[in-house]
Coordinates of C-alpha atoms in Angstrom, one line a residue:
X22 CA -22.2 33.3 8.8
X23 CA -19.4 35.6 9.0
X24 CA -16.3 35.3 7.0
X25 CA -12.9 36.9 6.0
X26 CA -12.7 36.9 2.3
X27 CA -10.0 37.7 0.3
X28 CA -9.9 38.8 -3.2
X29 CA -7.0 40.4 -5.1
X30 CA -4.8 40.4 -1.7
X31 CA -7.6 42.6 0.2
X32 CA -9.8 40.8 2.8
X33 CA -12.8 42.0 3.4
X34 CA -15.3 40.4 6.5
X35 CA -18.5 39.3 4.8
X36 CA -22.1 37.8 5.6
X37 CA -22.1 34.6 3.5
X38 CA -24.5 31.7 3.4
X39 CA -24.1 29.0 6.0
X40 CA -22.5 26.8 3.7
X41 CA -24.7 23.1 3.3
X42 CA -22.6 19.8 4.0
X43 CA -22.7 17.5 0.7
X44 CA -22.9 13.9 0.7
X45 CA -20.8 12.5 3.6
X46 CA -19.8 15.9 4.9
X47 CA -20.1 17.7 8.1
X48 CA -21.1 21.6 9.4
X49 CA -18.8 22.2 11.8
X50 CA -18.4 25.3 14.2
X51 CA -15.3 26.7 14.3
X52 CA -13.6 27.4 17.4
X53 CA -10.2 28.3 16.0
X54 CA -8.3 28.7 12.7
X55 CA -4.2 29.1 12.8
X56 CA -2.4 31.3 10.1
X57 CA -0.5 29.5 7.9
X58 CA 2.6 30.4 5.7
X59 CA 1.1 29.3 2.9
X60 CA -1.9 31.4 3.8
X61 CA 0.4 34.0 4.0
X62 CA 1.6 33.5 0.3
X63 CA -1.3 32.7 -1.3
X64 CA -2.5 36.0 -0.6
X65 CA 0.0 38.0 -2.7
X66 CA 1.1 35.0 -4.9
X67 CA -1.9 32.9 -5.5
X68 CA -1.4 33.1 -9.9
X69 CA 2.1 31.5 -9.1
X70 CA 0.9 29.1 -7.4
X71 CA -2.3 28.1 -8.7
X72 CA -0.1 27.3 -11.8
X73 CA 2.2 24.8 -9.9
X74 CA -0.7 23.4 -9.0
X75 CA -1.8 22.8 -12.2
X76 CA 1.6 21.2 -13.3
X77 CA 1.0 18.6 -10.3
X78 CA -2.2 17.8 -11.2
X79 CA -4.8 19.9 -9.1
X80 CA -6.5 22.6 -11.5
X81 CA -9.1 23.9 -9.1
X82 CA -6.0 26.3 -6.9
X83 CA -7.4 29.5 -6.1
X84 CA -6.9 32.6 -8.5
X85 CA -6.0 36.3 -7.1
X86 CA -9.1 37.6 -8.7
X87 CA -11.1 35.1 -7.2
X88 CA -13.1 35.3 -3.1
X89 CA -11.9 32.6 -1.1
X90 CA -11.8 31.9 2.6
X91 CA -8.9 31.0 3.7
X92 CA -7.8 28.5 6.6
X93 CA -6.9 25.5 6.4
X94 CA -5.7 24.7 9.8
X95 CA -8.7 24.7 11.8
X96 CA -11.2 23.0 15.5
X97 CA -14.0 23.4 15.5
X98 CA -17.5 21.4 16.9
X99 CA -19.8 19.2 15.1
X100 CA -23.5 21.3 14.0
X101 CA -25.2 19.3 11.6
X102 CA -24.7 16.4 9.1
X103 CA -25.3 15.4 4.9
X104 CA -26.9 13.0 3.3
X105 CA -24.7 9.7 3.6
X106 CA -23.2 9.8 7.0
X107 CA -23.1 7.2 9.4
X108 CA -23.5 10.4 12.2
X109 CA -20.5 9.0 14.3
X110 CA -20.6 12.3 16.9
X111 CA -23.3 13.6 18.7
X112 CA -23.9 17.9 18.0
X113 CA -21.0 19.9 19.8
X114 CA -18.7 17.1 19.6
X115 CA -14.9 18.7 19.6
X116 CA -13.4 17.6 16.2
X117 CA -10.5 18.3 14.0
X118 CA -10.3 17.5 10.1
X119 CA -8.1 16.8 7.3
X120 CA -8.9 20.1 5.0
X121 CA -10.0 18.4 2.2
X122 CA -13.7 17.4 1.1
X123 CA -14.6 15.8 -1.8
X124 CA -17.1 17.5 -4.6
X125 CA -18.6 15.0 -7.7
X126 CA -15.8 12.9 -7.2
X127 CA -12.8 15.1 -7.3
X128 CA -10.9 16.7 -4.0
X129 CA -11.1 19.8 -2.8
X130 CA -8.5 21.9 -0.6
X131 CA -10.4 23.4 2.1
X132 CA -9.5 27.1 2.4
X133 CA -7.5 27.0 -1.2
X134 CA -9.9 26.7 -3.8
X135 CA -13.4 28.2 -4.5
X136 CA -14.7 24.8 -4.5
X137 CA -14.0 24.1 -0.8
X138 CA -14.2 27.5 1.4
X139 CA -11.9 27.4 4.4
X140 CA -12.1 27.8 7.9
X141 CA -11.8 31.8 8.3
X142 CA -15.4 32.1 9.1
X143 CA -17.2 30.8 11.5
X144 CA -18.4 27.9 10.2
X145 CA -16.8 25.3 7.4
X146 CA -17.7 21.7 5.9
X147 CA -15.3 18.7 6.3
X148 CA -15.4 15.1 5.2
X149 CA -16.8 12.7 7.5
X150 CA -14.1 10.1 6.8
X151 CA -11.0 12.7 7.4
X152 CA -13.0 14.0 10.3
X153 CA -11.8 13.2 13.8
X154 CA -12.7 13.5 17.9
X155 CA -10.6 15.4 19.9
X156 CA -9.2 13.1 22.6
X157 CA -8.5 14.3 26.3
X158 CA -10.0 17.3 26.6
X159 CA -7.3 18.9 24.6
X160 CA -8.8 22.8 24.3
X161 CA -9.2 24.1 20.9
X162 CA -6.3 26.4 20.6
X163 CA -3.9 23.4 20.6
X164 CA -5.9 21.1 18.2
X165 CA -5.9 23.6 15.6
X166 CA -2.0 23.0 15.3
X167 CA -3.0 19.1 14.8
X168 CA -2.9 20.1 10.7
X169 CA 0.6 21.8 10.9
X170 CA 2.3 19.5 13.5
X171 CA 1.5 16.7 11.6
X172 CA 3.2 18.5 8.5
X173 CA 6.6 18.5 10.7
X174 CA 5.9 14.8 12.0
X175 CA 5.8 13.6 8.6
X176 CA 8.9 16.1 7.7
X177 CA 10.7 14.1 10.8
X178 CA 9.4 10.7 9.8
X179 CA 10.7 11.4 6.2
X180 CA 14.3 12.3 7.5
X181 CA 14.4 8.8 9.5
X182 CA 16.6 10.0 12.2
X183 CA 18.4 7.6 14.5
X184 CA 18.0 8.6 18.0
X185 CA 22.2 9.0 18.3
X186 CA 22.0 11.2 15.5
X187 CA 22.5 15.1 15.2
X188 CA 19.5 17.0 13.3
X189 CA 20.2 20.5 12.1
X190 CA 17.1 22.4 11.8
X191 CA 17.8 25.3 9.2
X192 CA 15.3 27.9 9.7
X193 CA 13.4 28.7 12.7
X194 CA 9.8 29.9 11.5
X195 CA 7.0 27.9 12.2
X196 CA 7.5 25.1 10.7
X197 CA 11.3 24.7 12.1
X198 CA 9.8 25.0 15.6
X199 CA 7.2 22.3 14.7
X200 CA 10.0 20.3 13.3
X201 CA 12.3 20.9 16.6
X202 CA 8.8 19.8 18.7
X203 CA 8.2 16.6 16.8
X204 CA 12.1 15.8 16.7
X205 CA 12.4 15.9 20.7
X206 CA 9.0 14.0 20.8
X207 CA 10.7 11.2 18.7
X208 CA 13.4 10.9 21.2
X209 CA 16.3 12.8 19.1
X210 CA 19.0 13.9 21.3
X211 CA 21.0 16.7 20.0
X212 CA 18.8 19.4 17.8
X213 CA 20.8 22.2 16.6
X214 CA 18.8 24.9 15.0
X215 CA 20.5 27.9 13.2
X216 CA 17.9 31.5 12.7
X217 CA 19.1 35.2 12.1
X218 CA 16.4 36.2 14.8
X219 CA 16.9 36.1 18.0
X220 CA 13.3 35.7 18.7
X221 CA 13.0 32.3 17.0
X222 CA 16.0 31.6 18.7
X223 CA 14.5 32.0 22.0
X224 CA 11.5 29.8 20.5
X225 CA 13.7 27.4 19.5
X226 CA 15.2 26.5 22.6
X227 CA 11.8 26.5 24.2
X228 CA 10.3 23.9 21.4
X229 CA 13.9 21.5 22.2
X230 CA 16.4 22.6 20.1
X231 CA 20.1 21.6 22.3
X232 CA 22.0 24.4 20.3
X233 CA 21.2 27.3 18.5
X234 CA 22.9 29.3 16.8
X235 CA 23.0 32.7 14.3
X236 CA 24.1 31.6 11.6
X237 CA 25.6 35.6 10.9
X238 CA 28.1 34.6 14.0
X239 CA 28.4 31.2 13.7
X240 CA 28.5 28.4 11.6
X241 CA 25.8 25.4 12.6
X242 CA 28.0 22.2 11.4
X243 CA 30.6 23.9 13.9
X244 CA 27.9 24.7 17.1
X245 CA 27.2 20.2 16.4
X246 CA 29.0 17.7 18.8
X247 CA 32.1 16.6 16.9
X248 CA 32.7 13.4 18.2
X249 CA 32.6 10.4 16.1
X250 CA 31.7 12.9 13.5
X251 CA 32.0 12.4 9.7
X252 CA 33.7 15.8 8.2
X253 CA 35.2 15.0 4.9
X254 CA 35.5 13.0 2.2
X255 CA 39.5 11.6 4.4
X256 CA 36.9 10.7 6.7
X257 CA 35.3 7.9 5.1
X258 CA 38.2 6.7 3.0
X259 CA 40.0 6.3 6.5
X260 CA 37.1 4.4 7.6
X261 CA 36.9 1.9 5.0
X262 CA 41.1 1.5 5.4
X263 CA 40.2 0.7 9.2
X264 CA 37.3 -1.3 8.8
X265 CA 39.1 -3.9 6.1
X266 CA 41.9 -3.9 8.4
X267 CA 39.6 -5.3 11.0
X268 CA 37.9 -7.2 9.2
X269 CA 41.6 -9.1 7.5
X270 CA 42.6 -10.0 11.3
X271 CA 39.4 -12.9 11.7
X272 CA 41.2 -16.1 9.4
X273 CA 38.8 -17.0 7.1
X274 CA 36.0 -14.8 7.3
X275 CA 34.3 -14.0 4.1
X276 CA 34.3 -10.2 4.9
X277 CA 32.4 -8.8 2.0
X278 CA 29.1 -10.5 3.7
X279 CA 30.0 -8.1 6.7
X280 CA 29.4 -5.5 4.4
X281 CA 26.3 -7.0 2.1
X282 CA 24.7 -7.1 5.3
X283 CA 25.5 -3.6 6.7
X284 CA 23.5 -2.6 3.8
X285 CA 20.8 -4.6 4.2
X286 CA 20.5 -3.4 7.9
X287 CA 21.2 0.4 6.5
X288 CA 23.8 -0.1 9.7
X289 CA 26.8 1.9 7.4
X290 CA 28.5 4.8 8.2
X291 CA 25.9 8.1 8.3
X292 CA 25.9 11.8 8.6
X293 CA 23.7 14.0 10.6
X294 CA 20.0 15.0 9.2
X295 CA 19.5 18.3 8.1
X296 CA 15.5 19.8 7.6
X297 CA 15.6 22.9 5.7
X298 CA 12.9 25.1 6.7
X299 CA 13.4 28.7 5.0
X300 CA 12.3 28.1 1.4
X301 CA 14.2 30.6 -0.7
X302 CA 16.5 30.1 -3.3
X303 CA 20.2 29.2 -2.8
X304 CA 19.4 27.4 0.9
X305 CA 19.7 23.7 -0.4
X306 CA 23.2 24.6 -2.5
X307 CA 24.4 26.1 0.7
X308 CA 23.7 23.1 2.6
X309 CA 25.0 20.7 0.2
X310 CA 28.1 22.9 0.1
X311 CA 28.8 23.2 4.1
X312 CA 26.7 19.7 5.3
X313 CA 29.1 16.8 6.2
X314 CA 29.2 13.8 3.5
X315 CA 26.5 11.4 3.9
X316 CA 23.9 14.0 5.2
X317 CA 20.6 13.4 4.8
X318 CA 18.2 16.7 3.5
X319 CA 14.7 17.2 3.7
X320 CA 13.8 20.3 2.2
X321 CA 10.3 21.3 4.3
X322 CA 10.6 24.8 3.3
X323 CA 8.5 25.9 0.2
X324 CA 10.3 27.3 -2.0
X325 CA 8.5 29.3 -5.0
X326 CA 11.3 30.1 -7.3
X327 CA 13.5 28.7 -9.6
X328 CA 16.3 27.2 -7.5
X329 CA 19.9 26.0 -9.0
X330 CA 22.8 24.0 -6.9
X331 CA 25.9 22.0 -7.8
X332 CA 24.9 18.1 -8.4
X333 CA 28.6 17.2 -8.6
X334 CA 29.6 18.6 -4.9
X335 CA 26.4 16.5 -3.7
X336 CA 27.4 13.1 -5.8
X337 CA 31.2 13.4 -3.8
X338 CA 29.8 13.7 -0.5
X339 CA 27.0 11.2 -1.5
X340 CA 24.0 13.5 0.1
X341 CA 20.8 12.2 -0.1
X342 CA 18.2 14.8 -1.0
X343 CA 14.3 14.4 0.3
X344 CA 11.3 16.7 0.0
X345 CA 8.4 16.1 2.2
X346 CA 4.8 17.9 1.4
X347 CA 1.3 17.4 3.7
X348 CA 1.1 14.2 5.4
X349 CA -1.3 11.2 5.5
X350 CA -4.4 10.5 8.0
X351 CA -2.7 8.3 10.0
X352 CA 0.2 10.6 10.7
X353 CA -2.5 13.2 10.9
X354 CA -4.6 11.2 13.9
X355 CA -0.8 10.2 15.1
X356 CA -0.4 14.1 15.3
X357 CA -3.6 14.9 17.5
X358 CA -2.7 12.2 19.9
X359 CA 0.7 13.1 20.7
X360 CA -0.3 16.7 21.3
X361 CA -3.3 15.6 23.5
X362 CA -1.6 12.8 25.3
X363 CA 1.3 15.6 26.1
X364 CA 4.2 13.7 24.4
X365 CA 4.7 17.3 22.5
X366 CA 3.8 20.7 22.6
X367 CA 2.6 23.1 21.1
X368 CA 1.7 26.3 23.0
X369 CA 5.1 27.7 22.5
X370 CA 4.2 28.4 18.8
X371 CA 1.1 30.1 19.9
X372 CA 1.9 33.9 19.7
X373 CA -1.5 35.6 19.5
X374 CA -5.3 35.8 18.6
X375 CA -7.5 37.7 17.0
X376 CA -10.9 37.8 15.5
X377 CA -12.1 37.5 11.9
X378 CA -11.4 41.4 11.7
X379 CA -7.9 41.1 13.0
X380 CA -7.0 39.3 9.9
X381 CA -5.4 41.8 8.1
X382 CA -3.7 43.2 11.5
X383 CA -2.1 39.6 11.8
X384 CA -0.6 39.1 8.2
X385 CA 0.7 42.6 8.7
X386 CA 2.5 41.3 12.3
X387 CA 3.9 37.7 10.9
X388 CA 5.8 39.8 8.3
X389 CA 8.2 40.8 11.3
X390 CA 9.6 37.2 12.3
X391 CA 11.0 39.5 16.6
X392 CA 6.6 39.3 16.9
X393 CA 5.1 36.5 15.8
X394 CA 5.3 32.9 14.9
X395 CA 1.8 31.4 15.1
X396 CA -1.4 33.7 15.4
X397 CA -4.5 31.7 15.5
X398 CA -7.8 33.2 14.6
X399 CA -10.8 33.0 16.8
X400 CA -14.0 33.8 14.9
X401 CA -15.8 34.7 18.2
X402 CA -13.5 37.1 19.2
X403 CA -13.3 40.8 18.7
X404 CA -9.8 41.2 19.1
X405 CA -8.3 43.1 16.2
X406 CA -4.8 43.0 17.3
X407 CA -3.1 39.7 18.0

């Protein structure tokens, strides 16, 4: 088969063997593989973080010197099974997968490691188990963004935003498009997204944000609906003067339940939820300087250097800090389903395709946020340009 490889940041298309499904694995065609950030990194920062890795627990991260296929986010159709599968779909069956297989025991990531070439070629291997249909008729182009959809729907179901809530959406690459996508499909009704480019911007409004704004012009906890709003530290101290003077008016009512039970129903007083999507140092110490008290974060963007902000400015405005990574099958069939039952979509990420000797052509155009935000790769196709 043919393949992109990449070794020491140069890819190179290849003739490799058709690689052989282990035990409870599955050949798969593929029909199209998107370009991921993290593809993106990997190929000029794969030491850095192969050795993160390796602090979390996975040794097997792909080294710079090393030839891996990349791709990771990936349809394809069903060609052949391994030993000990049950077989569930007929040859040519649309599928998607979780990219991860399992090799004596231990888990691979598809398209990060050696161990578990990825789907820049134009075949792969997947796990049986993580393997799933494709519903609908949903055409390939869209499932292939089942893998980083679902990292935005478990981003979203992480923050636990109330449909009266605002979201702020801090960062308009990929993932903060996804994000904006799976927050409108969940029913949130004001989004306000802050990029420096205009073109993600413009994509911005077409994946649902409400407001958008450039953050050089404008400030995004300004651009948010103000009423009812929590903006200082007064804020809540006024609230709790109000509340007990409420509560002192009812004779006799133990009013200290009132509040044991607010926080068992998490029914207090909130702030808006804020996703930060860029990834780059100082982001989360800016947000926790600017963000309304009782904010919830969930940092989404991957950041790859040491970061530093100020605990004590979060501990007054009692911010609650989350960071969401990947996502599990369920969310990840959850994902598929949505997209192909048209509760959210996708096509607005979709920027371009190319073939497997376009690769280098598209890594070159993602570095220029006014082109590109998803380029998907189509190993049947001879477009080098996306």
């Amino acid at each position: 088969m043919r393949a992109a490889v990449v070794t020491n940041t140069k890819f190179s298309v290849e003739e490799l063997p058709t690689p052989a499904p282990g035990r409870g694995q599955v050949l798969i065609n593929v029909s199209r593989c998107g370009i991921c950030g993290s593809d993106l990194h990997t190929r000029t920062h794969a030491d850095e973080m192969a050795e993160l890795a390796t602090r979390t627990g996975y040794d097997q991260f792909m080294r710079s010197d090393q030839s891996v296929v990349l791709g990771h986010e990936f349809s394809g159709e069903i060609v052949d099974y391994g030993p000990g599968c049950r077989k569930r779909w007929r040859a040519g069956t649309p599928v998607v997968a979780l990219p991860i297989v399992r090799h004596d025991g231990a888990p691979q990531l598809t398209g990060l490691s050696t161990a578990a070439p990825g789907a820049y070629a134009e075949q792969v291997v997947v796990q049986e188990s993580m393997t799933m249909p494709i519903p609908n008729g949903l055409s390939a182009e869209h499932a292939a963004l089942t893998e980083p959809m679902a990292v935005a729907w478990h981003a979203v179901r992480k923050g636990r935003v109330g449909k009266g809530q605002t979201a702020f959406v801090i960062g308009c690459g990929p993932i903060g498009l996804a994000v904006i996508s799976m927050l409108k499909a969940a029913g949130v009704r004001t989004i306000v997204a802050s990029d420096f480019s205009p073109r993600r911007r413009e994509l911005a409004v077409g994946c649902g944000a409400d407001i958008v704004v450039d953050p050089a012009t404008e400030s995004p906890w300004e651009a948010a609906p103000k009423r009812g709003r929590i903006n200082g530290v007064t804020d809540i101290l006024s609230l709790g003067f109000d509340t007990m003077e409420r509560l002192r008016r009812v004779p006799n009512l133990p009013w200290w339940y009132v509040f044991r039970l607010a926080h068992s129903l998490n029914a207090g007083p909130a702030g808006p939820v804020i996703f930060e999507c860029v990834g780059v140092p100082g982001i989360i110490d800016q947000i926790i300087a600017a963000a309304p008290p009782l904010s919830r974060v969930v940092v989404v963007g991957v950041c790859m250097e040491t970061d530093r902000f100020q605990p004590a400015m979060a501990i007054n405005k009692e911010i609650e800090l989350r960071f969401a990574f990947g996502y599990d099958p369920g969310e990840f069939r959850d994902t598929l389903h949505m997209i192909a039952d048209g509760k959210v979509d996708p096509a607005r990420l979709i920027t371009g395709t190319v073939g497997l000797d376009g690769i280098d052509n598209a890594f070159s155009a993602l570095a220029d946020p006014e082109q590109h935000a998803k380029i998907l790769i189509d190993p049947a196709s001879t477009a080098t340009t996306p």
